[in-house]
PDB file of C-alpha atoms and ligand atoms in Angstrom:
ATOM      1  CA  MET A   1      76.880 -12.020 -21.491  1.00  0.00           C
ATOM      2  CA  SER A   2      80.552 -11.836 -22.274  1.00  0.00           C
ATOM      3  CA  THR A   3      82.526 -10.615 -25.253  1.00  0.00           C
ATOM      4  CA  ALA A   4      85.214 -13.286 -24.705  1.00  0.00           C
ATOM      5  CA  SER A   5      83.239 -16.159 -26.175  1.00  0.00           C
ATOM      6  CA  PRO A   6      80.120 -14.746 -27.776  1.00  0.00           C
ATOM      7  CA  VAL A   7      77.136 -16.819 -28.749  1.00  0.00           C
ATOM      8  CA  VAL A   8      76.189 -15.645 -32.224  1.00  0.00           C
ATOM      9  CA  GLY A   9      72.509 -16.093 -32.969  1.00  0.00           C
ATOM     10  CA  VAL A  10      71.213 -16.520 -36.495  1.00  0.00           C
ATOM     11  CA  LEU A  11      67.608 -15.492 -37.136  1.00  0.00           C
ATOM     12  CA  ALA A  12      66.179 -18.806 -38.319  1.00  0.00           C
ATOM     13  CA  LEU A  13      62.716 -17.982 -39.645  1.00  0.00           C
ATOM     14  CA  GLN A  14      63.485 -18.202 -43.375  1.00  0.00           C
ATOM     15  CA  GLY A  15      66.493 -17.986 -45.673  1.00  0.00           C
ATOM     16  CA  ASP A  16      69.934 -19.537 -45.611  1.00  0.00           C
ATOM     17  CA  TYR A  17      70.540 -19.419 -41.854  1.00  0.00           C
ATOM     18  CA  GLN A  18      72.121 -22.888 -41.792  1.00  0.00           C
ATOM     19  CA  LYS A  19      74.965 -21.700 -44.026  1.00  0.00           C
ATOM     20  CA  HIS A  20      75.754 -18.947 -41.523  1.00  0.00           C
ATOM     21  CA  ARG A  21      75.814 -21.511 -38.687  1.00  0.00           C
ATOM     22  CA  GLN A  22      78.306 -23.585 -40.684  1.00  0.00           C
ATOM     23  CA  MET A  23      80.562 -20.554 -41.191  1.00  0.00           C
ATOM     24  CA  LEU A  24      80.420 -19.755 -37.464  1.00  0.00           C
ATOM     25  CA  ASP A  25      81.365 -23.379 -36.717  1.00  0.00           C
ATOM     26  CA  ARG A  26      84.398 -22.950 -38.957  1.00  0.00           C
ATOM     27  CA  VAL A  27      85.358 -19.757 -37.084  1.00  0.00           C
ATOM     28  CA  GLY A  28      85.063 -21.756 -33.862  1.00  0.00           C
ATOM     29  CA  VAL A  29      82.424 -19.635 -32.131  1.00  0.00           C
ATOM     30  CA  SER A  30      79.237 -20.869 -30.513  1.00  0.00           C
ATOM     31  CA  SER A  31      76.045 -20.161 -32.384  1.00  0.00           C
ATOM     32  CA  CYS A  32      72.328 -20.801 -32.062  1.00  0.00           C
ATOM     33  CA  ASP A  33      69.182 -20.579 -34.159  1.00  0.00           C
ATOM     34  CA  VAL A  34      66.960 -17.700 -33.066  1.00  0.00           C
ATOM     35  CA  ARG A  35      63.215 -18.309 -33.392  1.00  0.00           C
ATOM     36  CA  THR A  36      61.736 -17.302 -30.032  1.00  0.00           C
ATOM     37  CA  ALA A  37      62.064 -14.444 -27.521  1.00  0.00           C
ATOM     38  CA  ASP A  38      64.096 -16.792 -25.295  1.00  0.00           C
ATOM     39  CA  ASP A  39      66.507 -17.461 -28.164  1.00  0.00           C
ATOM     40  CA  PHE A  40      67.097 -13.704 -28.554  1.00  0.00           C
ATOM     41  CA  SER A  41      68.098 -13.462 -24.897  1.00  0.00           C
ATOM     42  CA  ARG A  42      70.700 -16.251 -25.359  1.00  0.00           C
ATOM     43  CA  ALA A  43      72.401 -14.554 -28.317  1.00  0.00           C
ATOM     44  CA  ASP A  44      75.148 -11.944 -27.779  1.00  0.00           C
ATOM     45  CA  ARG A  45      75.074 -10.995 -31.456  1.00  0.00           C
ATOM     46  CA  LEU A  46      72.677 -11.687 -34.295  1.00  0.00           C
ATOM     47  CA  ILE A  47      72.931 -12.415 -38.012  1.00  0.00           C
ATOM     48  CA  ILE A  48      69.856 -11.760 -40.131  1.00  0.00           C
ATOM     49  CA  PRO A  49      70.316 -13.961 -43.198  1.00  0.00           C
ATOM     50  CA  GLY A  50      69.496 -13.505 -46.829  1.00  0.00           C
ATOM     51  CA  GLY A  51      66.242 -14.939 -48.066  1.00  0.00           C
ATOM     52  CA  GLU A  52      63.106 -12.952 -48.696  1.00  0.00           C
ATOM     53  CA  SER A  53      62.681  -9.759 -46.696  1.00  0.00           C
ATOM     54  CA  THR A  54      58.880  -9.745 -47.054  1.00  0.00           C
ATOM     55  CA  VAL A  55      58.652 -13.298 -45.672  1.00  0.00           C
ATOM     56  CA  ILE A  56      61.044 -12.699 -42.773  1.00  0.00           C
ATOM     57  CA  ALA A  57      59.156  -9.506 -41.851  1.00  0.00           C
ATOM     58  CA  ASP A  58      55.843 -11.362 -42.017  1.00  0.00           C
ATOM     59  CA  LEU A  59      57.099 -14.239 -39.837  1.00  0.00           C
ATOM     60  CA  LEU A  60      58.411 -11.790 -37.222  1.00  0.00           C
ATOM     61  CA  ARG A  61      54.883 -10.358 -37.099  1.00  0.00           C
ATOM     62  CA  ARG A  62      53.100 -13.732 -37.037  1.00  0.00           C
ATOM     63  CA  PHE A  63      55.291 -15.035 -34.230  1.00  0.00           C
ATOM     64  CA  SER A  64      54.839 -11.771 -32.244  1.00  0.00           C
ATOM     65  CA  LEU A  65      58.591 -11.156 -32.351  1.00  0.00           C
ATOM     66  CA  GLN A  66      58.527  -7.613 -33.744  1.00  0.00           C
ATOM     67  CA  GLU A  67      59.097  -5.827 -30.429  1.00  0.00           C
ATOM     68  CA  THR A  68      61.775  -8.251 -29.263  1.00  0.00           C
ATOM     69  CA  PHE A  69      63.544  -8.010 -32.618  1.00  0.00           C
ATOM     70  CA  SER A  70      63.271  -4.224 -32.688  1.00  0.00           C
ATOM     71  CA  ALA A  71      64.714  -3.854 -29.173  1.00  0.00           C
ATOM     72  CA  TYR A  72      67.498  -6.334 -29.951  1.00  0.00           C
ATOM     73  CA  ILE A  73      68.694  -4.655 -33.148  1.00  0.00           C
ATOM     74  CA  ARG A  74      68.867  -1.312 -31.331  1.00  0.00           C
ATOM     75  CA  SER A  75      71.101  -2.591 -28.566  1.00  0.00           C
ATOM     76  CA  ARG A  76      73.298  -5.516 -29.691  1.00  0.00           C
ATOM     77  CA  PRO A  77      75.677  -6.091 -32.622  1.00  0.00           C
ATOM     78  CA  VAL A  78      73.670  -7.226 -35.648  1.00  0.00           C
ATOM     79  CA  TRP A  79      74.640  -8.108 -39.198  1.00  0.00           C
ATOM     80  CA  GLY A  80      72.047  -8.100 -41.946  1.00  0.00           C
ATOM     81  CA  THR A  81      72.989  -9.843 -45.192  1.00  0.00           C
ATOM     82  CA  CYS A  82      70.949  -9.135 -48.315  1.00  0.00           C
ATOM     83  CA  ALA A  83      67.307  -9.557 -47.170  1.00  0.00           C
ATOM     84  CA  GLY A  84      68.623  -8.815 -43.664  1.00  0.00           C
ATOM     85  CA  MET A  85      70.130  -5.578 -44.955  1.00  0.00           C
ATOM     86  CA  ILE A  86      66.756  -4.577 -46.406  1.00  0.00           C
ATOM     87  CA  LEU A  87      65.056  -5.136 -43.029  1.00  0.00           C
ATOM     88  CA  LEU A  88      67.597  -2.960 -41.183  1.00  0.00           C
ATOM     89  CA  ALA A  89      67.629  -0.029 -43.662  1.00  0.00           C
ATOM     90  CA  ALA A  90      66.003   3.365 -43.105  1.00  0.00           C
ATOM     91  CA  ARG A  91      64.015   3.282 -46.347  1.00  0.00           C
ATOM     92  CA  VAL A  92      63.198   0.736 -49.058  1.00  0.00           C
ATOM     93  CA  ASN A  93      61.806   1.578 -52.511  1.00  0.00           C
ATOM     94  CA  ASP A  94      59.019  -0.999 -52.069  1.00  0.00           C
ATOM     95  CA  GLU A  95      56.085  -0.438 -49.789  1.00  0.00           C
ATOM     96  CA  THR A  96      55.557  -4.171 -49.195  1.00  0.00           C
ATOM     97  CA  VAL A  97      58.538  -4.003 -46.793  1.00  0.00           C
ATOM     98  CA  ASN A  98      58.510  -1.861 -43.647  1.00  0.00           C
ATOM     99  CA  PRO A  99      62.172  -1.669 -42.672  1.00  0.00           C
ATOM    100  CA  TYR A 100      63.228  -1.311 -39.032  1.00  0.00           C
ATOM    101  CA  GLY A 101      65.420   1.743 -39.665  1.00  0.00           C
ATOM    102  CA  VAL A 102      68.534   1.037 -37.574  1.00  0.00           C
ATOM    103  CA  ILE A 103      71.089   2.048 -40.221  1.00  0.00           C
ATOM    104  CA  ASP A 104      70.786   5.313 -42.108  1.00  0.00           C
ATOM    105  CA  ILE A 105      70.758   3.985 -45.666  1.00  0.00           C
ATOM    106  CA  ASP A 106      68.131   3.714 -48.385  1.00  0.00           C
ATOM    107  CA  VAL A 107      68.003   0.628 -50.581  1.00  0.00           C
ATOM    108  CA  ASP A 108      66.534  -0.410 -53.897  1.00  0.00           C
ATOM    109  CA  ARG A 109      65.201  -3.831 -52.914  1.00  0.00           C
ATOM    110  CA  ASN A 110      66.091  -5.804 -56.047  1.00  0.00           C
ATOM    111  CA  GLY A 111      68.563  -3.245 -57.366  1.00  0.00           C
ATOM    112  CA  TYR A 112      70.912  -5.847 -58.862  1.00  0.00           C
ATOM    113  CA  GLY A 113      68.115  -7.307 -60.950  1.00  0.00           C
ATOM    114  CA  ARG A 114      66.367 -10.653 -61.048  1.00  0.00           C
ATOM    115  CA  GLN A 115      67.708 -14.105 -60.144  1.00  0.00           C
ATOM    116  CA  PHE A 116      69.012 -14.462 -63.706  1.00  0.00           C
ATOM    117  CA  PHE A 117      71.440 -11.580 -63.077  1.00  0.00           C
ATOM    118  CA  SER A 118      72.873 -13.103 -59.902  1.00  0.00           C
ATOM    119  CA  ASP A 119      76.645 -13.151 -60.081  1.00  0.00           C
ATOM    120  CA  ILE A 120      79.963 -13.318 -58.264  1.00  0.00           C
ATOM    121  CA  ARG A 121      82.229 -10.274 -58.382  1.00  0.00           C
ATOM    122  CA  PRO A 122      85.722  -9.798 -56.993  1.00  0.00           C
ATOM    123  CA  GLY A 123      86.242  -7.515 -53.995  1.00  0.00           C
ATOM    124  CA  HIS A 124      89.145  -6.360 -51.841  1.00  0.00           C
ATOM    125  CA  MET A 125      88.945  -5.392 -48.228  1.00  0.00           C
ATOM    126  CA  GLN A 126      91.484  -4.064 -45.737  1.00  0.00           C
ATOM    127  CA  LEU A 127      91.167  -5.632 -42.288  1.00  0.00           C
ATOM    128  CA  ASP A 128      93.837  -5.199 -39.634  1.00  0.00           C
ATOM    129  CA  GLY A 129      96.159  -3.705 -42.244  1.00  0.00           C
ATOM    130  CA  VAL A 130      95.921  -6.745 -44.531  1.00  0.00           C
ATOM    131  CA  ASP A 131      94.352  -6.682 -47.996  1.00  0.00           C
ATOM    132  CA  HIS A 132      91.948  -9.588 -48.392  1.00  0.00           C
ATOM    133  CA  ARG A 133      90.456 -10.746 -51.660  1.00  0.00           C
ATOM    134  CA  LEU A 134      86.788 -11.721 -51.408  1.00  0.00           C
ATOM    135  CA  ASP A 135      84.271 -13.268 -53.770  1.00  0.00           C
ATOM    136  CA  LEU A 136      81.096 -11.173 -53.537  1.00  0.00           C
ATOM    137  CA  VAL A 137      77.969 -13.237 -54.282  1.00  0.00           C
ATOM    138  CA  PHE A 138      74.964 -11.148 -55.355  1.00  0.00           C
ATOM    139  CA  ILE A 139      71.538 -12.850 -55.511  1.00  0.00           C
ATOM    140  CA  ARG A 140      68.644 -10.490 -56.219  1.00  0.00           C
ATOM    141  CA  ALA A 141      70.638  -8.146 -54.035  1.00  0.00           C
ATOM    142  CA  PRO A 142      69.605  -4.745 -52.700  1.00  0.00           C
ATOM    143  CA  ARG A 143      71.476  -1.733 -54.069  1.00  0.00           C
ATOM    144  CA  VAL A 144      72.288   1.093 -51.673  1.00  0.00           C
ATOM    145  CA  THR A 145      70.927   4.375 -53.061  1.00  0.00           C
ATOM    146  CA  ARG A 146      71.703   6.733 -50.149  1.00  0.00           C
ATOM    147  CA  VAL A 147      74.300   6.617 -47.393  1.00  0.00           C
ATOM    148  CA  GLY A 148      73.676   8.810 -44.332  1.00  0.00           C
ATOM    149  CA  ASP A 149      76.435  10.878 -42.700  1.00  0.00           C
ATOM    150  CA  GLY A 150      77.024   8.519 -39.775  1.00  0.00           C
ATOM    151  CA  VAL A 151      77.443   5.411 -41.903  1.00  0.00           C
ATOM    152  CA  ALA A 152      80.866   3.935 -42.727  1.00  0.00           C
ATOM    153  CA  VAL A 153      81.357   2.313 -46.133  1.00  0.00           C
ATOM    154  CA  LEU A 154      83.670  -0.669 -45.547  1.00  0.00           C
ATOM    155  CA  LEU A 155      83.655  -2.113 -49.054  1.00  0.00           C
ATOM    156  CA  THR A 156      82.523  -1.002 -52.501  1.00  0.00           C
ATOM    157  CA  CYS A 157      81.969  -3.031 -55.652  1.00  0.00           C
ATOM    158  CA  ASP A 158      81.868  -1.382 -59.064  1.00  0.00           C
ATOM    159  CA  GLY A 159      81.335   1.946 -57.324  1.00  0.00           C
ATOM    160  CA  ASP A 160      78.446   0.802 -55.105  1.00  0.00           C
ATOM    161  CA  PRO A 161      78.714   0.524 -51.328  1.00  0.00           C
ATOM    162  CA  VAL A 162      78.140  -3.154 -50.475  1.00  0.00           C
ATOM    163  CA  LEU A 163      79.362  -3.472 -46.860  1.00  0.00           C
ATOM    164  CA  LEU A 164      78.455  -0.704 -44.434  1.00  0.00           C
ATOM    165  CA  ALA A 165      78.315  -0.092 -40.695  1.00  0.00           C
ATOM    166  CA  GLN A 166      76.779   2.326 -38.230  1.00  0.00           C
ATOM    167  CA  ASN A 167      77.161   1.891 -34.469  1.00  0.00           C
ATOM    168  CA  ASN A 168      76.063  -1.699 -33.689  1.00  0.00           C
ATOM    169  CA  VAL A 169      74.767  -2.440 -37.192  1.00  0.00           C
ATOM    170  CA  LEU A 170      76.670  -4.116 -40.052  1.00  0.00           C
ATOM    171  CA  VAL A 171      75.025  -4.758 -43.421  1.00  0.00           C
ATOM    172  CA  SER A 172      76.150  -6.467 -46.620  1.00  0.00           C
ATOM    173  CA  ALA A 173      74.375  -6.585 -49.971  1.00  0.00           C
ATOM    174  CA  PHE A 174      76.186  -9.822 -50.828  1.00  0.00           C
ATOM    175  CA  HIS A 175      76.280 -13.349 -49.308  1.00  0.00           C
ATOM    176  CA  PRO A 176      79.605 -14.134 -47.551  1.00  0.00           C
ATOM    177  CA  GLU A 177      78.156 -17.414 -46.234  1.00  0.00           C
ATOM    178  CA  LEU A 178      78.172 -18.819 -49.785  1.00  0.00           C
ATOM    179  CA  THR A 179      81.939 -18.534 -50.211  1.00  0.00           C
ATOM    180  CA  ASP A 180      84.969 -20.273 -48.705  1.00  0.00           C
ATOM    181  CA  SER A 181      86.165 -17.219 -46.794  1.00  0.00           C
ATOM    182  CA  VAL A 182      85.215 -16.917 -43.112  1.00  0.00           C
ATOM    183  CA  LEU A 183      86.811 -13.474 -42.916  1.00  0.00           C
ATOM    184  CA  LEU A 184      83.595 -11.529 -42.378  1.00  0.00           C
ATOM    185  CA  HIS A 185      82.058 -14.100 -40.021  1.00  0.00           C
ATOM    186  CA  ARG A 186      85.188 -13.926 -37.880  1.00  0.00           C
ATOM    187  CA  TYR A 187      85.120 -10.118 -38.025  1.00  0.00           C
ATOM    188  CA  PHE A 188      81.453  -9.930 -37.011  1.00  0.00           C
ATOM    189  CA  ALA A 189      81.678 -12.579 -34.282  1.00  0.00           C
ATOM    190  CA  LEU A 190      84.867 -11.404 -32.609  1.00  0.00           C
ATOM    191  CA  THR A 191      85.663  -7.796 -33.511  1.00  0.00           C
ATOM    192  CA  PHE A 192      82.753  -5.778 -34.832  1.00  0.00           C
ATOM    193  CA  ALA A 193      81.209  -3.269 -32.402  1.00  0.00           C
ATOM    194  CA  ALA A 194      82.893  -4.937 -29.432  1.00  0.00           C
ATOM    195  CA  GLU A 195      82.210  -1.864 -27.309  1.00  0.00           C
ATOM    196  CA  VAL A 196      78.429  -2.384 -27.661  1.00  0.00           C
ATOM    197  CA  THR A 197      78.639  -5.633 -25.698  1.00  0.00           C
ATOM    198  CA  ALA A 198      81.126  -4.372 -23.090  1.00  0.00           C
TER     199      ALA A 198
HETATM  200  N1  LIG B   1      65.685  -9.284 -52.912  1.00  0.00           N
HETATM  201  C1  LIG B   1      65.399 -10.154 -51.821  1.00  0.00           C
HETATM  202  C2  LIG B   1      64.377  -9.524 -50.879  1.00  0.00           C
HETATM  203  O1  LIG B   1      63.720  -8.646 -51.221  1.00  0.00           O
HETATM  204  C3  LIG B   1      66.658 -10.488 -51.053  1.00  0.00           C
HETATM  205  C4  LIG B   1      67.477 -11.513 -51.787  1.00  0.00           C
HETATM  206  C5  LIG B   1      68.490 -12.204 -50.938  1.00  0.00           C
HETATM  207  O2  LIG B   1      68.447 -12.168 -49.702  1.00  0.00           O
HETATM  208  N2  LIG B   1      69.368 -12.905 -51.593  1.00  0.00           N
HETATM  209  O3  LIG B   1      64.217  -9.934 -49.803  1.00  0.00           O
END
């Protein structure tokens, strides 16, 4: 696998994986749906989309993908958005979800409240020395309640960390695939944790 033209996989069991594929198309990188063990081996990087963490976890189990998924997220660049973030966390305040524990954060699963309280908030992020304005879309989003020592907070919103990274793992509480900006898809596909794939 090469870092020059990565194939970015999107876990396509449930959730808004098609929106992520469309963003990756706009960035101009190759992408694929990931539903089988073979699909995992084709993907250089993986996005775990928003949706419903309990359902995605259950489908990984039903399709006997737990071990493949677990090995993948420990060794390749991965980005969990919303439900994906919940699955990658160390601890979740809801025993119906067993997170995979690859980033040292704790999350409150529906910490931003119910669907009714979904909203779009403004954010600013420095990338490559440039300040970018982002719309941050929160839909029944997880709230980060603890950040471990080795975790970098890349973006906060109203005082809460909402974009974080540790080693090969990137997580966002919000949904960048539902906005016009491809900034974070470009960052994840081409820049993030490049050394992991070297
Ligand atoms: N709160 C949802 C869950 O528990 C995640 C919502 C989302 O991905 N937009 O999975």
